[in-house]
Coordinates of C-alpha atoms in Angstrom, one line a residue:
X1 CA 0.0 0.0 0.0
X2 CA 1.2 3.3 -0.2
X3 CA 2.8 5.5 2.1
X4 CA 0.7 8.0 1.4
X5 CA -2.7 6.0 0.1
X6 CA -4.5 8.4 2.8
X7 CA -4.0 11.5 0.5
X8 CA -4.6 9.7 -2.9
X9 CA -8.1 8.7 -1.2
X10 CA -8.6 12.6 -0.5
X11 CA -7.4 13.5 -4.2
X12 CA -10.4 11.5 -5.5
X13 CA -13.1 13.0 -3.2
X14 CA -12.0 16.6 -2.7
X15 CA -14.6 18.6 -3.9
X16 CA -13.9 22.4 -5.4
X17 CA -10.2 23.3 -7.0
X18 CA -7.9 20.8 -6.2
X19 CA -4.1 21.5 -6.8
X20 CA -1.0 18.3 -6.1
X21 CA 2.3 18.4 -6.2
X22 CA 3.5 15.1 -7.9
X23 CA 7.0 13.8 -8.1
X24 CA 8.3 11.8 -10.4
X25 CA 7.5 8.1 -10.2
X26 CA 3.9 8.8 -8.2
X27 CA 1.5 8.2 -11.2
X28 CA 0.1 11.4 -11.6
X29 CA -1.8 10.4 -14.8
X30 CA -3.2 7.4 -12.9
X31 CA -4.4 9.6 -10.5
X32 CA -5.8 12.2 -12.9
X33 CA -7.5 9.7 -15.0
X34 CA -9.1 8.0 -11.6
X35 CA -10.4 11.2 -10.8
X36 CA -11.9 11.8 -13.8
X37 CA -13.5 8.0 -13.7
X38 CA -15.3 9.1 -10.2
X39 CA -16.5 12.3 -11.1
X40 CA -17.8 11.5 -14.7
X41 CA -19.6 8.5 -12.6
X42 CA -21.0 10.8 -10.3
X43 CA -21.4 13.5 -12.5
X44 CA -26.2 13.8 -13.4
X45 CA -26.0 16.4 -15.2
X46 CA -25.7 17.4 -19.0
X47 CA -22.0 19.0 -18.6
X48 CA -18.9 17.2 -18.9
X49 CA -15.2 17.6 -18.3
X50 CA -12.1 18.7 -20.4
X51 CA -9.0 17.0 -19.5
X52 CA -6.0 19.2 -20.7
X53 CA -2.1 18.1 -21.5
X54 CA 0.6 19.5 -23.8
X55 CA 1.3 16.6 -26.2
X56 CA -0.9 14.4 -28.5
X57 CA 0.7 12.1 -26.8
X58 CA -0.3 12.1 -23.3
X59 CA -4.0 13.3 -25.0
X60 CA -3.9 9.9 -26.3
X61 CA -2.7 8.0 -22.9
X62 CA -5.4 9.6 -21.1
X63 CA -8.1 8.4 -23.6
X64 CA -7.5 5.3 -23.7
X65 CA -7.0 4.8 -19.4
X66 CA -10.5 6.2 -20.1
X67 CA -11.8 4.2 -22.3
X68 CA -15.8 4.4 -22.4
X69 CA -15.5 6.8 -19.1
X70 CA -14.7 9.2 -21.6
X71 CA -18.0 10.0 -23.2
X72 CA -18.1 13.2 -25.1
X73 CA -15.2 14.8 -22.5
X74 CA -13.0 16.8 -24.3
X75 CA -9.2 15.3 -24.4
X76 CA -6.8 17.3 -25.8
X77 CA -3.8 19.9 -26.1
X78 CA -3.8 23.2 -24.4
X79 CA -4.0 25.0 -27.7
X80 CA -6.5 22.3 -29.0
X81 CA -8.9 23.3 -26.2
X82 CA -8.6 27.0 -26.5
X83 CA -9.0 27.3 -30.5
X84 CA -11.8 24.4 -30.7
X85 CA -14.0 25.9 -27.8
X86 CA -13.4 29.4 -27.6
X87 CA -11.5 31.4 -30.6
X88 CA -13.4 29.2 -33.4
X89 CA -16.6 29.3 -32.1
X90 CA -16.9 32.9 -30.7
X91 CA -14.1 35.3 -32.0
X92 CA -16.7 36.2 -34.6
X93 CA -18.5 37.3 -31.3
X94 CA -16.0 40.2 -30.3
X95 CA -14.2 41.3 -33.7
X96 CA -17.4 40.9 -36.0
X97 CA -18.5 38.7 -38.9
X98 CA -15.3 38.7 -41.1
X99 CA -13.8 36.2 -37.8
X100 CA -17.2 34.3 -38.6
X101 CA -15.0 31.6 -41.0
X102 CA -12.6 28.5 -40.4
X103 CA -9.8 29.6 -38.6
X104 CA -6.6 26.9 -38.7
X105 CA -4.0 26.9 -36.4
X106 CA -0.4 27.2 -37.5
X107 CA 2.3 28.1 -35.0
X108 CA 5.5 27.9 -37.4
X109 CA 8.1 30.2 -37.4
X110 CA 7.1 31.0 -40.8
X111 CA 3.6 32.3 -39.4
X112 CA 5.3 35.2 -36.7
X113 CA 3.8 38.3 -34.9
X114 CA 4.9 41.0 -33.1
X115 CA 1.9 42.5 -31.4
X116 CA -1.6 41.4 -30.7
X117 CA -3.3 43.8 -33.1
X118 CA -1.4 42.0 -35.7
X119 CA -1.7 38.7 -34.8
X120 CA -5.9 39.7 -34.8
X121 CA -5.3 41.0 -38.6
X122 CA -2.9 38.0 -39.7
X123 CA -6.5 35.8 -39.1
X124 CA -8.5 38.4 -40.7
X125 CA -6.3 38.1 -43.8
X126 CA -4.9 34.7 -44.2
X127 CA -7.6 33.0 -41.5
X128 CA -4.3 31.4 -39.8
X129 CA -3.9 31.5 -36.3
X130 CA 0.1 32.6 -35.5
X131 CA 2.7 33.1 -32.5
X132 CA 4.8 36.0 -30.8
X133 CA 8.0 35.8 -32.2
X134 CA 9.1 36.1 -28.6
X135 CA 8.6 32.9 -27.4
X136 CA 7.6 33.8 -23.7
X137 CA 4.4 35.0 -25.2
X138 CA 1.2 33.2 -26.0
X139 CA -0.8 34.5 -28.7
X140 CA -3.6 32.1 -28.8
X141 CA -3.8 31.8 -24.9
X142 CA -3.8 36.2 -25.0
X143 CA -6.9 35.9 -27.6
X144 CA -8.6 33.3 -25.9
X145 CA -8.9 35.0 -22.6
X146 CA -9.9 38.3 -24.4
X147 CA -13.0 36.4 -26.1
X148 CA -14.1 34.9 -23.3
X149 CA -13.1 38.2 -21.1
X150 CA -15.7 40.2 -23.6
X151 CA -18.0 37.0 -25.0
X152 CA -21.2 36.6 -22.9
X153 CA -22.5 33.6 -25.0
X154 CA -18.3 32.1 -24.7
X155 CA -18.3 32.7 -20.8
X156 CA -22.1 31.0 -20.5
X157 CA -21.1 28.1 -22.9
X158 CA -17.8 27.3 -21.4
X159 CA -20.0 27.4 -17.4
X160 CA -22.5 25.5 -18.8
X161 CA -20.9 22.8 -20.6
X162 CA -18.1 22.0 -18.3
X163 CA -18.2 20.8 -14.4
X164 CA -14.6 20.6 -14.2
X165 CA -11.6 20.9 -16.0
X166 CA -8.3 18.7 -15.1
X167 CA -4.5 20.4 -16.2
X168 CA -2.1 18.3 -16.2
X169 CA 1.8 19.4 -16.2
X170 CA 0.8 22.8 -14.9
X171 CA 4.5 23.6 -14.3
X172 CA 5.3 23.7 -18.0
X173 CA 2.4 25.9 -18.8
X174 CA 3.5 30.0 -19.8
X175 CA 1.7 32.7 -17.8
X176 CA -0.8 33.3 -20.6
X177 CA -2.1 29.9 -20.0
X178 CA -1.9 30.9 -16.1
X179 CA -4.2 34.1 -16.7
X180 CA -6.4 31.6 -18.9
X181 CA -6.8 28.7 -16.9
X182 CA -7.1 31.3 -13.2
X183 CA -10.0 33.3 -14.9
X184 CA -11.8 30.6 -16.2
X185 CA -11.4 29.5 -11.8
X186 CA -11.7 32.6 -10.5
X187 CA -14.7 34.3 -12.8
X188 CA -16.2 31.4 -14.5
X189 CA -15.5 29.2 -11.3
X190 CA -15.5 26.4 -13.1
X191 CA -13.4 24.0 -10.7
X192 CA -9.9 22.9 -11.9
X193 CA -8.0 19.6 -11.1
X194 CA -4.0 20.5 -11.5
X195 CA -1.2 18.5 -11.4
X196 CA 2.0 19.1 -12.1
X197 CA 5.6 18.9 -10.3
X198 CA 8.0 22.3 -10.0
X199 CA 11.1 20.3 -9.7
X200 CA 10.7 18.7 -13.4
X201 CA 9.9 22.3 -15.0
X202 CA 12.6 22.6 -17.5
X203 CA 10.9 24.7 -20.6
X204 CA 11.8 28.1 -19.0
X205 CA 13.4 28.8 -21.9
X206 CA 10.2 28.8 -24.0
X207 CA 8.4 30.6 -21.4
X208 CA 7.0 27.9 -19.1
X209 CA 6.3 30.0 -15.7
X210 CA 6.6 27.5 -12.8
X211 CA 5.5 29.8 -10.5
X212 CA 2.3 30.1 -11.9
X213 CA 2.1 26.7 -10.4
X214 CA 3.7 26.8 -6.9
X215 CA 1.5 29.4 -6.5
X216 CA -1.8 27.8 -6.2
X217 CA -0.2 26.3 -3.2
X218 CA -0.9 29.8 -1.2
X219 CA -4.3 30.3 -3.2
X220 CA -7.1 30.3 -0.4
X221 CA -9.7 28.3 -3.3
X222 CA -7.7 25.5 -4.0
X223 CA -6.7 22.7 -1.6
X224 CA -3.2 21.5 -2.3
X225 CA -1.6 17.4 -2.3
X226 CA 1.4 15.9 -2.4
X227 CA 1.6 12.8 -3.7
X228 CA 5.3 11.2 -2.4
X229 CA 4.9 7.2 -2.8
X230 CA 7.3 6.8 -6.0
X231 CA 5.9 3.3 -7.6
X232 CA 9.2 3.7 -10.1
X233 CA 12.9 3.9 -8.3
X234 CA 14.0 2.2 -5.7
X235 CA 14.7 4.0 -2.3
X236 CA 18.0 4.9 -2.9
X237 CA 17.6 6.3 -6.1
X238 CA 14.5 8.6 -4.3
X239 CA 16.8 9.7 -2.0
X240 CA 19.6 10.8 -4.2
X241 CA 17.1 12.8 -6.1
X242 CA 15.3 14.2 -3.7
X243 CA 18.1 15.8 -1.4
X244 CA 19.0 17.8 -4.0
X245 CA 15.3 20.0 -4.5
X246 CA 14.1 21.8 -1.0
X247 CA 10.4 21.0 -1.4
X248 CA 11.1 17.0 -1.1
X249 CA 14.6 17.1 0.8
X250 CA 12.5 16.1 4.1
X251 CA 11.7 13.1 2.3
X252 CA 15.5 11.6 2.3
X253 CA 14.8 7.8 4.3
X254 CA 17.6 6.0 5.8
X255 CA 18.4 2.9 4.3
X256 CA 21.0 0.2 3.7
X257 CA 23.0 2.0 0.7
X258 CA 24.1 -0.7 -1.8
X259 CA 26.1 1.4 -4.4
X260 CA 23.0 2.0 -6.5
X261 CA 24.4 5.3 -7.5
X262 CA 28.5 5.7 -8.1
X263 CA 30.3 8.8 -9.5
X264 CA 33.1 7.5 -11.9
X265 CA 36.0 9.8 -12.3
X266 CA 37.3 9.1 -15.9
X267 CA 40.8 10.0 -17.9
X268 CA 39.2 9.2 -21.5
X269 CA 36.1 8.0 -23.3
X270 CA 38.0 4.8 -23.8
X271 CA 38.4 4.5 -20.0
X272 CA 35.1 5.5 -19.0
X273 CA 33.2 3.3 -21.9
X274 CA 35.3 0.5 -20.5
X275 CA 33.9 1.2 -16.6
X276 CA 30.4 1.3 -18.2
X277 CA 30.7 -2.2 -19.8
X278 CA 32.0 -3.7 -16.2
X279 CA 29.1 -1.7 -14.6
X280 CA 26.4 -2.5 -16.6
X281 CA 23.6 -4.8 -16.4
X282 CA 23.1 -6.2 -19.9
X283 CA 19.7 -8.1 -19.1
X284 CA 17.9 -4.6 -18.1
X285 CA 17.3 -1.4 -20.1
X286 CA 19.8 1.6 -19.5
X287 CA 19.6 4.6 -21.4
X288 CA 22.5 7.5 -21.4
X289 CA 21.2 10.7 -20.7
X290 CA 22.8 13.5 -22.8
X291 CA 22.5 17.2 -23.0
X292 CA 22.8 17.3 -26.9
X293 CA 21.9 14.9 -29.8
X294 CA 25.6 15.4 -31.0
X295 CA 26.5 14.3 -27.4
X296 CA 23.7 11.1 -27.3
X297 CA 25.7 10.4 -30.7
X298 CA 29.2 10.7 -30.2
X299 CA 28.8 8.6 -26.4
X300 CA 26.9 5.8 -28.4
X301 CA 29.7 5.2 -31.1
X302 CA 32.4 4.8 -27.9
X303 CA 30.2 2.8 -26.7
X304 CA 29.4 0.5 -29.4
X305 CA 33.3 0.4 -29.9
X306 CA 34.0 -0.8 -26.7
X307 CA 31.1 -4.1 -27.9
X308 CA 28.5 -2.5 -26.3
X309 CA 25.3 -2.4 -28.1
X310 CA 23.6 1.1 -27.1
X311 CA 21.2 2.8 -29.5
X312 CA 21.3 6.0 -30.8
X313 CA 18.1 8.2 -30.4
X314 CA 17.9 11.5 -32.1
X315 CA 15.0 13.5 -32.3
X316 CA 12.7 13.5 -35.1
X317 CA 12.8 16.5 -37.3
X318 CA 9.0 16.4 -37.8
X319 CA 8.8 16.9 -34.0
X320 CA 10.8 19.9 -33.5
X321 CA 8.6 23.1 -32.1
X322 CA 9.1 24.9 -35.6
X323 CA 7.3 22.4 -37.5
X324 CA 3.9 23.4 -35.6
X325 CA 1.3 24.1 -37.8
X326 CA -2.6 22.8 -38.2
X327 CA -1.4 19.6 -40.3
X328 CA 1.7 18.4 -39.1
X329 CA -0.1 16.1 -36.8
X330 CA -0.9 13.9 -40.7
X331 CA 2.8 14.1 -41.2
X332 CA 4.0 12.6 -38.2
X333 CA 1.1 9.8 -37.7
X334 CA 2.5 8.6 -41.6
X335 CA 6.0 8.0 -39.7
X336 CA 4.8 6.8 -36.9
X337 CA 2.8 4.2 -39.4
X338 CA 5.4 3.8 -41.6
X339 CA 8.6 2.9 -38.9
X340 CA 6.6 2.2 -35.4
X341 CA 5.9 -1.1 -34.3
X342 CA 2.6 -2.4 -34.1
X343 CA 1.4 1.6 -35.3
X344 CA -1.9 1.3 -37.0
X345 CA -4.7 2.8 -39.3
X346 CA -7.0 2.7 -35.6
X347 CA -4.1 4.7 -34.3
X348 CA -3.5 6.6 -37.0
X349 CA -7.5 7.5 -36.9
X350 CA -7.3 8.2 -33.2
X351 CA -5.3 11.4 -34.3
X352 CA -7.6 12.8 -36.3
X353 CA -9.5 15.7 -34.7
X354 CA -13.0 14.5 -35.9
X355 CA -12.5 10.8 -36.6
X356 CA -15.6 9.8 -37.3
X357 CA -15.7 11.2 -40.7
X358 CA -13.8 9.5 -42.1
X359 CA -13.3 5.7 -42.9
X360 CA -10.7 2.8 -41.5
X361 CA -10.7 1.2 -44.9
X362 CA -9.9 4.0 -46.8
X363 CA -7.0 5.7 -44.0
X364 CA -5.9 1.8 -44.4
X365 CA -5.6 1.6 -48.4
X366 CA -3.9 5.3 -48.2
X367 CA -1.4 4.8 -45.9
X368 CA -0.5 1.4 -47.2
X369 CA -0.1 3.2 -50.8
X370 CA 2.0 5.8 -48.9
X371 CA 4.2 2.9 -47.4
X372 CA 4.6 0.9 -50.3
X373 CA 5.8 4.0 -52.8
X374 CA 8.9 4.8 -50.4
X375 CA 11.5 3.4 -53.2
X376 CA 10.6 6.7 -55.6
X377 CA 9.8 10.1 -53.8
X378 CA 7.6 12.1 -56.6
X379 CA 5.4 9.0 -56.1
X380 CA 5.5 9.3 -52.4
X381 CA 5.0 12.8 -52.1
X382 CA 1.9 12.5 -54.6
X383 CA 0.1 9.8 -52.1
X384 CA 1.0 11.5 -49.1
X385 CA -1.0 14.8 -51.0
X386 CA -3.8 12.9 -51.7
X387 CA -4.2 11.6 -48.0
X388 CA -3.9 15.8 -46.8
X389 CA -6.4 16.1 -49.4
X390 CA -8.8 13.0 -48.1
X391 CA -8.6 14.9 -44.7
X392 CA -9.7 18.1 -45.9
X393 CA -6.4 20.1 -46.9
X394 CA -7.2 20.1 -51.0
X395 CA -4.7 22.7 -51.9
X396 CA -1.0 21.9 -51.6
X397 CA 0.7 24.7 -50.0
X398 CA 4.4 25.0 -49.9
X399 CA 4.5 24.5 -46.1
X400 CA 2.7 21.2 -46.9
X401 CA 5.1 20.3 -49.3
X402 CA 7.8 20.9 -46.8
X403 CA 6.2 19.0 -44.1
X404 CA 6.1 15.7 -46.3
X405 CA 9.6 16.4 -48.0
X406 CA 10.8 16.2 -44.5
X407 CA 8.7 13.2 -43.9
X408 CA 10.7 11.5 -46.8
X409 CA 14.0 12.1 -45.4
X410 CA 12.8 10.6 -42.0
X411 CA 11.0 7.7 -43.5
X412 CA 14.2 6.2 -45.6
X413 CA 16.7 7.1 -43.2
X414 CA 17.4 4.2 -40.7
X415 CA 18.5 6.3 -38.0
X416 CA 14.9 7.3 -37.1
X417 CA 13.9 3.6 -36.6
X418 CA 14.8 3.5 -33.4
X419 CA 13.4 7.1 -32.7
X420 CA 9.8 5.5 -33.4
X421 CA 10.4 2.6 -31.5
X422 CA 12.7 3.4 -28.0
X423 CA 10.8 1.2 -26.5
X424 CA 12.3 -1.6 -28.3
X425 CA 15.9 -0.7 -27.7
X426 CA 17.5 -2.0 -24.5
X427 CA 20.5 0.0 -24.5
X428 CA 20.2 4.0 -26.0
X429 CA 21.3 7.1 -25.9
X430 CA 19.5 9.9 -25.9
X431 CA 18.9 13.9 -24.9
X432 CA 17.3 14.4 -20.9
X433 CA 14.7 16.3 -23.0
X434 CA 13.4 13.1 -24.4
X435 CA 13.4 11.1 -21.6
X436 CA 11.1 13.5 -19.5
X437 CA 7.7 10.9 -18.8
X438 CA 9.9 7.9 -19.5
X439 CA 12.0 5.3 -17.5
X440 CA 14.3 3.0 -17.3
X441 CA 16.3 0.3 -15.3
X442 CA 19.2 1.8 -15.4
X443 CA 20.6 5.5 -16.2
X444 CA 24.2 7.2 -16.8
X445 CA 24.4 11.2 -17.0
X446 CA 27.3 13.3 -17.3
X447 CA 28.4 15.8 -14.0
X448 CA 30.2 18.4 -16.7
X449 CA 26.3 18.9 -17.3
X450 CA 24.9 20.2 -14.3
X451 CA 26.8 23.4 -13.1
X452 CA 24.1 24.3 -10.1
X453 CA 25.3 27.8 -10.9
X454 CA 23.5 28.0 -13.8
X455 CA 19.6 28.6 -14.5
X456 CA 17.0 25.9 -14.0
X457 CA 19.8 23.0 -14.1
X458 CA 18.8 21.4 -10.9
X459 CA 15.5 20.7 -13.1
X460 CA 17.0 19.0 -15.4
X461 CA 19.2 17.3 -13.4
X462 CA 16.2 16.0 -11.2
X463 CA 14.6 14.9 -14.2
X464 CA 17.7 12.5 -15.3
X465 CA 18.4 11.5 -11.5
X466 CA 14.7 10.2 -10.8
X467 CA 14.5 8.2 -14.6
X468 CA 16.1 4.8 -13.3
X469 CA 13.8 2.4 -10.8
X470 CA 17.5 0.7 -9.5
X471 CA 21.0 2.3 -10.7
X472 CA 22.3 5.6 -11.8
X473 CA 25.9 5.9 -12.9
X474 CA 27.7 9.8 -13.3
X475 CA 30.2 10.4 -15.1
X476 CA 33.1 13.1 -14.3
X477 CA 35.6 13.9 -17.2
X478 CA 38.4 15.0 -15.0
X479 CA 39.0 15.9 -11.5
X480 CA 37.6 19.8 -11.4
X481 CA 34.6 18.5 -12.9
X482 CA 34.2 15.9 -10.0
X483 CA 35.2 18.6 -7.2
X484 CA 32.6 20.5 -8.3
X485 CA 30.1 17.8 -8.8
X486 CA 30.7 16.7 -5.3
X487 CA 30.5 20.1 -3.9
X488 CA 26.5 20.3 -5.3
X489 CA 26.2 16.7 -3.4
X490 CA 27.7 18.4 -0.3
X491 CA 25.7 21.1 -0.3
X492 CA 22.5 19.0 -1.0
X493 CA 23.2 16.7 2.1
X494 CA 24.4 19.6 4.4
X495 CA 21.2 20.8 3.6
X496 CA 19.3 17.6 4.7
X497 CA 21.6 17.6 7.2
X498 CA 20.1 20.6 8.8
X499 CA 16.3 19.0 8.9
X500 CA 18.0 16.7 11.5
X501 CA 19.1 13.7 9.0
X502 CA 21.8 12.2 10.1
X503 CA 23.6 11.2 6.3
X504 CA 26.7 11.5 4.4
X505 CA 27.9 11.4 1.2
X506 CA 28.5 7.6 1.9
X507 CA 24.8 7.6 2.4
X508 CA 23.8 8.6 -1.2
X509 CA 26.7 7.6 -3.7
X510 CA 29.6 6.0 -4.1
X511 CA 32.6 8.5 -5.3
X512 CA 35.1 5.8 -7.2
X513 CA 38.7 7.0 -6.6

């Protein structure tokens, strides 16, 4: 049973805004999704919920943990929710009848504004919605709290269709989505379910505003959780991760230490690929943990020199933020169809934003057209077209035929095999980026990394730390980088010291000579 079971029977009963803190490993999206289950079985009346993420992804893993709880709930992306329900249906409302037409989001960096005003005429001209060039800014999130701000028929449609909204991964959210997401509590009061963890908040630099988040926790309408059983790592690997953040240090447990986490002071790649191999448990996963793809790459051909079979992982091109646009989703599901295991023409129609208009034969004979004309690209790009154009996109644009000239380069090169199916690798090498949400037996990070000194590190660093459920390795180039290394860990369990723990650095990790 949990150790904290108590709370996470709370969490499912709390009536009104309910805010929780949860660390990595303590199934938030179970949680979410249970909460949703009770509440849509409770739940007499004719409104229903929105459940909220940022990827299509975790959309996707929420809807199917729902299953038939779902009903008509809304399950979607932050910027899904706020074109679908409020600019589409009701900026007509506010700037008049030219808004009254299909408006199509595109977020590229090809489709940049500078102000508000022009962002409103860029959709009056072109009927695209767009993005600040300054990426700390949210246009659509801005636009979507002025229509519902100055939209009596958007404010009495989003109160009377919704009993409750559920955010997850608040802490990555900007603070336009704060002001968003607040009014719709605070005026609307329409309750919100947030979850989200401060310590794994590592978009600042594309203007995710954590304290938007760790602020709910003095707001008098919500009551705040913490969820702290982690049902991933293994007590010493909770331990090392949490002394180092100050809202879970007071977590740190005793135990018998085993060596489940070892700094390794190397002389060369050669030396330290050679440690890895004597370390290394080849019957469970391990994945090394890299700032850069050029890193993830370079530390996988060592390694695979020394007889080691790791796995690159680079990320997709098609996934990168400058790609964003209303159709890129059709682009991506192709590759994931094309070079995922076990990816289907059910999967591929779970994508679509209105699925049931179109049919699983005919997605099925397109995409198998598509998959079968790889050898010869004119004839690929010509049955990828006439999928877009099945889906409603009958005019090629050039960003179109950008989108699936870059889906042919990642389709017949090998490389991205293994970028579509991670999963299946037991060995890789990756960026921390990637690996946020994931896990894996076994990790290996580099100290020359994670200078403390420097902005928002000790996020990133707690995401790589709390990945493995049993052994973390660092690695420390030469001796200053170890010094320095050590002197974060010293600081960390002085720190815990002082909440009356009595631990060393013996405690925690093991610091090979």
């Amino acid at each position: 049973m949990p150790i904290d079971n108590d709370i996470r029977e709370k969490v499912l009963t709390q009536e009104g805004n309910v805010v929780i803190s949860a660390s990595a490993g303590t199934g938030k999206t179970y949680t979410t999704v249970m909460r949703i289950k009770r509440d849509s079985k409770e739940n007499k009346t004719f409104q229903t919920f929105a459940a909220i993420t940022f990827t299509r992804k975790a959309a996707k893993e929420i809807s199917n943990r729902l299953g038939p709880n779902r009903g008509d709930g809304f399950v979607g992306t932050n910027d899904n929710f706020v074109w679908s329900e409020i600019i589409q249906p009701f900026m007509y409302d506010i700037y008049g009848t030219d808004f009254k037409k299909d408006i199509k989001p595109d977020f590229s960096n090809e489709n940049q504004i500078s102000d508000f005003n022009e962002g409103v005429a860029k959709i009056q001209n072109t009927q695209f919605m767009c993005k600040y060039n300054d990426n700390k800014k949210n246009f659509a999130f801005q636009l979507a709290l002025e229509i519902v701000k100055n939209s009596h028929s958007a404010r009495r449609f989003m109160k009377a269709k919704y009993y409750r909204i559920y955010i997850d991964e608040y802490q990555d959210s900007d603070i336009d989505m704060h002001k968003f997401f607040m009014y719709l509590c605070d005026v609307l009061e329409i309750p919100l379910f947030i979850v989200g963890d401060a310590k794994q908040s590592i978009y600042g630099w594309r203007g995710a505003y954590s304290r938007g988040f760790t602020g709910l926790f003095e707001k008098e309408r919500f009551t705040r959780f913490v969820l702290r059983h982690n049902f991933r790592s293994n007590k010493a690997i909770q331990n090392y991760s949490n002394i180092f953040m100050d809202s879970v240090r007071e977590y740190y447990r005793p135990i018998d230490f085993n060596n489940e986490v070892i700094l390794y002071k190397y002389t060369d790649k050669d030396d330290a690929s050679y440690y890895i191999k004597e370390w290394l448990n080849l019957d469970e996963k391990c994945a090394m943990l890299n700032f850069s793809n050029d890193d993830a790459k370079s530390w996988c051909e060592r390694l695979n020199a020394t007889g080691l079979d790791f796995v690159y992982i680079p990320s997709s091109p098609l996934d990168y933020a400058t790609m964003e646009s209303e159709h890129i989703w059709i682009a991506r599901s192709i590759a994931n169809f094309i070079l995922k295991h076990r990816y289907s023409e059910y999967d591929f129609r779970d994508e679509i934003p209105i699925p049931d208009d179109f049919k699983v034969f005919m997605l099925k004979t397109k995409l198998n057209i598509i998959k079968d004309s790889i050898e010869e690209n004119e004839v690929f790009y010509g049955c990828c077209y006439s999928l877009y154009n099945y889906l409603g996109y009958d005019i090629v644009t050039e960003k179109i035929e950008y989108e699936v000239e870059l889906l042919y380069d990642v389709v017949i090169d090998e490389k991205y095999v293994a970028t579509y199916n991670q999963d299946r690798c037991k060995l890789t090498s990756g960026t921390i980026h990637s690996s946020k949400g994931l896990e894996f037996n076994q990790v290996i990070i580099n100290a020359v990394n994670y200078d403390f000194e420097r902005p928002d590190i000790k996020f990133l660093h707690y995401v790589a730390v709390s990945r493995p459920e049993e052994r973390l390795l660092i690695l420390a180039k030469n001796e200053y980088i170890k010094k320095r290394y050590l002197g974060h860990i010293n600081h960390a369990v002085l720190s815990t010291s002082s909440l009356g723990f009595d631990i060393e650095i013996e405690n925690v990790i093991k610091v090979i000579k």
